[in-house]
XYZ file of N, CA and C in Angstrom:
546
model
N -28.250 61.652 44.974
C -28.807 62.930 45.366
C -30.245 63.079 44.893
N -30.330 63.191 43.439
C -31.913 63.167 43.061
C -31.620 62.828 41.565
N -33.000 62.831 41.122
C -33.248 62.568 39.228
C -34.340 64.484 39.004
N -34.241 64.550 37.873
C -35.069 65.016 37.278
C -35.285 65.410 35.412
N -35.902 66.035 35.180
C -35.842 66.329 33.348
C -36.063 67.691 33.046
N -35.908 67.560 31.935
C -35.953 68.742 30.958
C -37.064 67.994 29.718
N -38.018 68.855 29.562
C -39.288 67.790 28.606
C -39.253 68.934 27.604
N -39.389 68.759 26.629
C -40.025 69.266 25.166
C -40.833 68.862 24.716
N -41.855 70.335 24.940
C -43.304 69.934 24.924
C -43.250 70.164 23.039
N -44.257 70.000 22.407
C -44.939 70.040 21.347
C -43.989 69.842 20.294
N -43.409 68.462 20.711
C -42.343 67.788 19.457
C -42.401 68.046 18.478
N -41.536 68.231 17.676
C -41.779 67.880 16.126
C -41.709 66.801 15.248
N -42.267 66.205 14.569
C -42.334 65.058 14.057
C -40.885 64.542 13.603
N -40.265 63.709 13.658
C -39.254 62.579 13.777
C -37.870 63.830 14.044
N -38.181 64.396 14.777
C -36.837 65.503 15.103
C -36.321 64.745 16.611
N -34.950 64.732 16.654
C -33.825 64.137 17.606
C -33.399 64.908 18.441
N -33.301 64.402 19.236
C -32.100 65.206 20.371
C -30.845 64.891 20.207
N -29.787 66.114 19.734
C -28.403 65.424 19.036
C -27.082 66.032 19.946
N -26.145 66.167 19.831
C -25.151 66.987 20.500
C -25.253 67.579 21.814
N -26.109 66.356 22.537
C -25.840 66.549 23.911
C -24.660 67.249 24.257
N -24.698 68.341 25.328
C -23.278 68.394 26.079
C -23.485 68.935 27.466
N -22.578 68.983 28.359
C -22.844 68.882 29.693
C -21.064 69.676 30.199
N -21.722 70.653 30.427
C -20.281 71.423 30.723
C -19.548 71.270 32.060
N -20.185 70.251 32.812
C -19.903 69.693 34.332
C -20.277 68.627 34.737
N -19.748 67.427 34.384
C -20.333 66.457 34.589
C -20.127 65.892 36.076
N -19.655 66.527 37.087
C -19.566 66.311 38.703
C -20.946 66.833 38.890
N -21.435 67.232 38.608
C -23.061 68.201 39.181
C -24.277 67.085 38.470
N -23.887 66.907 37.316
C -25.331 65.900 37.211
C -24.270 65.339 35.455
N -25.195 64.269 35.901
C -25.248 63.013 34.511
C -26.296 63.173 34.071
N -26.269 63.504 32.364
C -27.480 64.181 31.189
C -27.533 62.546 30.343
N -28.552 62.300 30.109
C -29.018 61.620 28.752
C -30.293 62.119 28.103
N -30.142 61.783 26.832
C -31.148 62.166 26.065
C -32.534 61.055 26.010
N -33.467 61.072 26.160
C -34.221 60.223 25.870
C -35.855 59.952 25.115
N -36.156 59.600 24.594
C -37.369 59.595 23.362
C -38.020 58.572 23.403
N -38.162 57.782 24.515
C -38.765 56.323 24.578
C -40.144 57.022 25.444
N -40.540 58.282 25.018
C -41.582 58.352 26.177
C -42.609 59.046 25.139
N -43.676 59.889 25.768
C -44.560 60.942 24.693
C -43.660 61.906 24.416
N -42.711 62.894 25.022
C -42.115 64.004 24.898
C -40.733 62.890 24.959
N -40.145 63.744 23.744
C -38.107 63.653 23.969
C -37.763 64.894 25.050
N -36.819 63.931 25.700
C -36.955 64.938 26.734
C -34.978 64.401 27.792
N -34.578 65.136 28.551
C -33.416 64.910 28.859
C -33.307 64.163 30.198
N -32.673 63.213 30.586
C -33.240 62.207 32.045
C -31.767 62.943 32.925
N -31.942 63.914 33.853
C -30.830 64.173 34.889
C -30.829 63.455 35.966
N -29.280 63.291 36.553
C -29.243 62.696 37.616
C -28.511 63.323 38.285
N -28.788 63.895 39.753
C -27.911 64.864 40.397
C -26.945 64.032 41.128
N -25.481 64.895 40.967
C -24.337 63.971 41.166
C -23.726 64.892 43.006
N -23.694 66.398 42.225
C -22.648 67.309 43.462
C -23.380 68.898 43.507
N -23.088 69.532 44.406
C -23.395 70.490 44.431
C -22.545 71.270 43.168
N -23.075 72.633 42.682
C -22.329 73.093 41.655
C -23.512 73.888 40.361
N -22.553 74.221 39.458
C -23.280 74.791 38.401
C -22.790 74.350 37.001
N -23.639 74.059 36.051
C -23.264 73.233 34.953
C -24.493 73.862 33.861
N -24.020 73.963 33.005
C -24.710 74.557 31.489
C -24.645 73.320 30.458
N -26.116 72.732 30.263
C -26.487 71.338 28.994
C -26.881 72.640 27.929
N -26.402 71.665 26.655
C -26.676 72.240 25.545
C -26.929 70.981 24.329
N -28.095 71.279 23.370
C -28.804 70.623 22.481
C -28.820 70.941 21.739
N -28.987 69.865 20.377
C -29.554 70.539 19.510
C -31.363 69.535 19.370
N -32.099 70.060 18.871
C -33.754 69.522 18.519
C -33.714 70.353 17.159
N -34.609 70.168 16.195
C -35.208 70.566 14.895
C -34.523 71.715 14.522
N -33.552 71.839 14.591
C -32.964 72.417 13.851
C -32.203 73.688 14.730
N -32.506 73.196 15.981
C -32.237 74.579 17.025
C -31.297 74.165 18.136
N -30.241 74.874 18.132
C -29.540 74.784 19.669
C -30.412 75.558 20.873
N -30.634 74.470 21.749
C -30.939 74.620 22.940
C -30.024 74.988 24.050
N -30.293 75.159 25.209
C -29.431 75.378 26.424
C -30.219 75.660 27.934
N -29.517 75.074 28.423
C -30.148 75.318 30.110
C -28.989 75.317 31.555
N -29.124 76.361 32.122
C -28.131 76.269 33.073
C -28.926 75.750 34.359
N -28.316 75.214 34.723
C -28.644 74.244 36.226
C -27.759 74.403 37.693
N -28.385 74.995 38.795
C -27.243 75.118 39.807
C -28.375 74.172 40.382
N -27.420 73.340 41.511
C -27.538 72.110 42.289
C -26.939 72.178 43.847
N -27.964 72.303 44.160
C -27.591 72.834 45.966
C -28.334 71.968 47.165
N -27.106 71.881 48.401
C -27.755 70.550 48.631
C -28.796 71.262 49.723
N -30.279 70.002 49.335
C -30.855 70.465 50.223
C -30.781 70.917 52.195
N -31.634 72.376 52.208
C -31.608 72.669 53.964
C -33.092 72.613 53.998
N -33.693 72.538 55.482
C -35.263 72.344 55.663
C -34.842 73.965 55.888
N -35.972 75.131 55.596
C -35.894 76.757 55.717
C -37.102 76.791 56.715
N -37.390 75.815 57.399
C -38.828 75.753 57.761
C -38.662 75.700 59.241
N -39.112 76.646 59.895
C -38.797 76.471 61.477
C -40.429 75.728 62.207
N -41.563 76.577 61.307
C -43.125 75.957 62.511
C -43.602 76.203 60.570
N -44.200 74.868 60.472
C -45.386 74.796 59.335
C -46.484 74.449 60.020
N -47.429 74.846 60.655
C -48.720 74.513 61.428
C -49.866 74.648 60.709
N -50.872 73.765 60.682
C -52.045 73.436 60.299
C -52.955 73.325 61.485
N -53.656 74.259 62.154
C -54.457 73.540 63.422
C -53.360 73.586 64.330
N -53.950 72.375 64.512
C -52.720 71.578 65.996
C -51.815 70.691 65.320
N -51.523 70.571 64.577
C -49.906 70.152 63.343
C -49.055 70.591 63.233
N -47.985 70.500 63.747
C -46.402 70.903 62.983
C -46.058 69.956 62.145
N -45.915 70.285 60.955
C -45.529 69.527 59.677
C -44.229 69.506 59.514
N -43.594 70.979 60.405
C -42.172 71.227 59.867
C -40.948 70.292 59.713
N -41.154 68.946 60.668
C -40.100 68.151 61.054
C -40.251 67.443 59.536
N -41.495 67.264 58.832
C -41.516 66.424 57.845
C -41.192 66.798 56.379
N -40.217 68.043 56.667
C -39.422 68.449 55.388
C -38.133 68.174 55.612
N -37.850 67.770 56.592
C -36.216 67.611 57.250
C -35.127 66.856 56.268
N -35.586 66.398 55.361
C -35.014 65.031 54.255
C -35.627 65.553 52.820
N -36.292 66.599 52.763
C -37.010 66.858 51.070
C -37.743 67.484 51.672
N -37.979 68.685 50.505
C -38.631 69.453 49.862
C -39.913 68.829 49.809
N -40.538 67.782 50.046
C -41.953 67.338 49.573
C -42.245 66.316 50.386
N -43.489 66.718 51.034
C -44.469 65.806 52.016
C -45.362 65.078 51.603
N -45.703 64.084 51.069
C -47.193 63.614 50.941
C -47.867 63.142 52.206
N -48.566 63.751 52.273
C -49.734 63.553 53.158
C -51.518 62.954 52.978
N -50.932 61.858 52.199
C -52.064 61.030 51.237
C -53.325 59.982 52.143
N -54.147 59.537 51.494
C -55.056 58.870 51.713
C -55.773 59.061 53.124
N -56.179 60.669 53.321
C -56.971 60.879 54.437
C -58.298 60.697 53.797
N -58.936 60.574 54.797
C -60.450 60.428 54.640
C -61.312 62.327 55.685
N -60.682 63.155 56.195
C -61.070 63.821 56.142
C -60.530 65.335 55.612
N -60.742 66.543 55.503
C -60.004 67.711 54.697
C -58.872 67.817 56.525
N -58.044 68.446 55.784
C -57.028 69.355 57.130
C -57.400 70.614 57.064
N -58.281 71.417 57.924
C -58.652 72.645 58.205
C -58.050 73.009 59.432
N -57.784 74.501 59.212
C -57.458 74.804 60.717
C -56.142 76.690 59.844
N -55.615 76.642 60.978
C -55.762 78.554 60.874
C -53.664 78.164 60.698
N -53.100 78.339 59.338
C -51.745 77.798 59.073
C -51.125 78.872 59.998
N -49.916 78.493 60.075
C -48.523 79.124 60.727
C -47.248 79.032 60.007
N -46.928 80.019 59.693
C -45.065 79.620 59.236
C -44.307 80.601 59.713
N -43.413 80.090 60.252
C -42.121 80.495 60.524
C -40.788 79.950 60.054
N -40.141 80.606 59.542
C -38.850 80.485 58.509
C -37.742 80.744 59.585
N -36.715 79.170 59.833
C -35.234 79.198 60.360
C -34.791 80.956 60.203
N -33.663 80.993 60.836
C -33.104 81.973 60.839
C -32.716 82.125 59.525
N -32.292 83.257 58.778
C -31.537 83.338 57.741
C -32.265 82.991 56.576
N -33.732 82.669 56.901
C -34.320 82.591 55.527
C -35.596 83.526 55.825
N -36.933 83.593 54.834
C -37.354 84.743 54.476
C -38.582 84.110 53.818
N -40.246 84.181 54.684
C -40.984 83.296 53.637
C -41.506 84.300 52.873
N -41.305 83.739 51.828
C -41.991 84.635 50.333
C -43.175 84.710 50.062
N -44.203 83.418 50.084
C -45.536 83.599 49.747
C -45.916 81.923 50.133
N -47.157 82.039 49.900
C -47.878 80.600 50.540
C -49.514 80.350 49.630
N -49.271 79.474 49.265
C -50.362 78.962 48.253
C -50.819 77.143 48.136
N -52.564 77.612 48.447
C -52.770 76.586 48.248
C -53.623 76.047 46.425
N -53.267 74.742 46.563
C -53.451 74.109 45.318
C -54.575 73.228 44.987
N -55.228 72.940 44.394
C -56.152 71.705 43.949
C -56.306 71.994 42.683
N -56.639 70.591 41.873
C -56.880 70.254 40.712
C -58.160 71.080 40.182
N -59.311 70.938 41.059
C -60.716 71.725 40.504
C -60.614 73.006 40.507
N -59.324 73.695 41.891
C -59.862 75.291 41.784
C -58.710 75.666 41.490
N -57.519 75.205 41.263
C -56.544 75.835 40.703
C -55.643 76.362 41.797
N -54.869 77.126 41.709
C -53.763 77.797 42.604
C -54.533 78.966 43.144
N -54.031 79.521 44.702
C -54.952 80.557 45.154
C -53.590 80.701 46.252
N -53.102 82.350 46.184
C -52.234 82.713 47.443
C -52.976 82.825 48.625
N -52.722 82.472 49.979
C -52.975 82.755 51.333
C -52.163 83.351 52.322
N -52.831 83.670 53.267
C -52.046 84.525 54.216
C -51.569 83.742 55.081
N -50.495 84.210 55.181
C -49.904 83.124 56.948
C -51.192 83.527 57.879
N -51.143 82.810 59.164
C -52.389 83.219 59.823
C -53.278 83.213 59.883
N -53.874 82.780 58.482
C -55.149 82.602 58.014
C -56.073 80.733 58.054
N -57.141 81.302 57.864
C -57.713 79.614 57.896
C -57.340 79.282 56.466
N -57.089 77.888 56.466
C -56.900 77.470 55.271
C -57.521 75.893 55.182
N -58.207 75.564 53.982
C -58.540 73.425 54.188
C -58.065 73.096 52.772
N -57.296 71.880 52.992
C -56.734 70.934 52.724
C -57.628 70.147 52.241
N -58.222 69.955 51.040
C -59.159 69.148 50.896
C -59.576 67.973 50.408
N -59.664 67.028 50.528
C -60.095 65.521 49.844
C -60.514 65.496 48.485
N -61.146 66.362 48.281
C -61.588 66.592 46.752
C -61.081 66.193 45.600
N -60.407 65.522 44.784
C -59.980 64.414 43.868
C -58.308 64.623 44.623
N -57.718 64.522 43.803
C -56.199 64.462 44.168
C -55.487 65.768 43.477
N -53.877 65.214 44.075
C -53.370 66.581 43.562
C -53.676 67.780 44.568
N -54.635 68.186 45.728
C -54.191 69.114 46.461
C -53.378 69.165 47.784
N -53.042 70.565 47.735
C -52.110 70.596 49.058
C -51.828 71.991 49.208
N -50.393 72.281 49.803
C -49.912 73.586 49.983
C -48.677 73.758 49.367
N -48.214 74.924 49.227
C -46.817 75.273 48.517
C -46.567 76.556 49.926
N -45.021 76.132 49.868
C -44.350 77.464 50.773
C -42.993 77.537 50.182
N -43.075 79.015 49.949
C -42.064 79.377 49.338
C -40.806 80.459 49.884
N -39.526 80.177 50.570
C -38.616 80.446 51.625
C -37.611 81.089 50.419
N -36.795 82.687 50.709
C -35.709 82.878 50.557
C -34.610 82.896 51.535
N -33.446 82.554 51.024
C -32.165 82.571 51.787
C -32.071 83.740 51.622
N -31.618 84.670 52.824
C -30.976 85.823 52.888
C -29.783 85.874 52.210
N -28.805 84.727 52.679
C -27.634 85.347 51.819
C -26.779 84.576 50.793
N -27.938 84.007 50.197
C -27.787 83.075 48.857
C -28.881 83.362 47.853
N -29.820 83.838 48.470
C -30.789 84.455 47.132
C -31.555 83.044 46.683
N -31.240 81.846 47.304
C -31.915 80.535 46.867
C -33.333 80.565 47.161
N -34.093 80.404 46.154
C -35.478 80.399 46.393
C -35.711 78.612 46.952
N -36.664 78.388 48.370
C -37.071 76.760 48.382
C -38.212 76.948 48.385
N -39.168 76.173 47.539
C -39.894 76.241 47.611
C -40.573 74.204 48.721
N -41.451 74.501 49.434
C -41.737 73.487 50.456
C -43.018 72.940 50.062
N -43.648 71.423 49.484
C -45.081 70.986 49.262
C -45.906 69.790 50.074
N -46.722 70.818 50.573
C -47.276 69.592 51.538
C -47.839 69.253 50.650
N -48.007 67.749 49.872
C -49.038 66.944 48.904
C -50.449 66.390 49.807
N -50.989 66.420 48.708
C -52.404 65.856 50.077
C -53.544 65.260 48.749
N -53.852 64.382 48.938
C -54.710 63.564 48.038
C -54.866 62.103 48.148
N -55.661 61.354 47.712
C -55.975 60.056 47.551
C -54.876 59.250 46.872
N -53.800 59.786 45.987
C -53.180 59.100 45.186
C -52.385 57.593 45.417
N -51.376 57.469 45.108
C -51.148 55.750 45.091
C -49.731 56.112 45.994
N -49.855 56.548 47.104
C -48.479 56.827 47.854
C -49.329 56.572 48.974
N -48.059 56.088 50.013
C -48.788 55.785 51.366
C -48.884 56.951 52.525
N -49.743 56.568 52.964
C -49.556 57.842 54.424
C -48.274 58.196 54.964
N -48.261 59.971 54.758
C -47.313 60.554 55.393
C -45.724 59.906 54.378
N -45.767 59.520 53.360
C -44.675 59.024 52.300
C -44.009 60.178 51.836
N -42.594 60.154 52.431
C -41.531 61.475 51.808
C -41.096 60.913 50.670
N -41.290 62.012 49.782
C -40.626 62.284 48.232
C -39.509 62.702 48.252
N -38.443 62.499 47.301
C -37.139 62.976 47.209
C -36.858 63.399 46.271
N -37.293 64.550 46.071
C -37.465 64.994 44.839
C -35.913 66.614 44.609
């Protein structure tokens, strides 16, 4: 299904991750791990479901609840210009749209499947930071180091599930048009 973590930022010096526990182990497989800069927890998503990990670090019980739902595309028209992007969420949550040589400008569009609800829309880059936009509006996509793109963010009417949708866009070390499975 997928991987992801749980990181603990600003370690404490020779403090452990101890008493892992995992109150559902059909929903995801937990390990602890410290072979990196941050100790931090390596998940692996198993089933749909809800499951509560609990830790201990420096002296503190931790905890995190996790629901795991399988992905839907909420995305009916993602338009850029003359682009529909939408087909290219159909498999994940995340588009890269890497190694162009010019910006994607042009006036966005979204429309949200039935039964969902778009929440807000923001674009991203490394130099200027996060900035909300309007559906409808012009928006560029820009070449400018890496790391930019768009975020769209969809509620389910009658699950309350927030998706959030990322077109990636940058120079980075992924190939053109390369879906993430994140």
């Amino acid at each position: 299904m997928g991987f992801g973590s749980v990181l603990i930022h600003n370690p404490v010096t020779n403090a452990k991750i101890t008493g892992l526990k995992n109150s559902n182990s059909k929903v995801i497989e937990v390990t602890a791990s410290e072979d990196d800069m941050y100790p931090h927890l390596e998940i692996k998503l198993v089933g749909e479901g809800t499951t509560k990990i609990s830790f201990q670090y420096a002296g503190k019980t931790l905890t995190q609840k996790i629901t795991v739902r399988k992905y839907k595309n909420p995305c009916k028209l993602l338009k850029i210009g003359k682009t529909n992007y939408a087909k290219c969420f159909n498999k994940s949550g995340h588009y890269n749209h890497n190694k162009r040589t010019k910006n994607v400008t042009g006036k966005i569009t979204i429309k949200p499947k039935k039964g969902w609800k778009l929440k807000k829309i923001e674009v991203f880059n490394i130099f200027d930071g996060v900035k909300k936009v309007k559906n409808n509006s012009k928006v560029t996509l820009s070449i400018k180091g890496t790391g930019t793109g768009l975020y769209a963010y969809f509620k389910n009417a009658k699950t309350g599930v927030v998706q959030r949708l990322e077109l990636g866009y940058g120079r980075g070390g992924f190939k053109t048009g390369e879906n993430i499975y994140d």
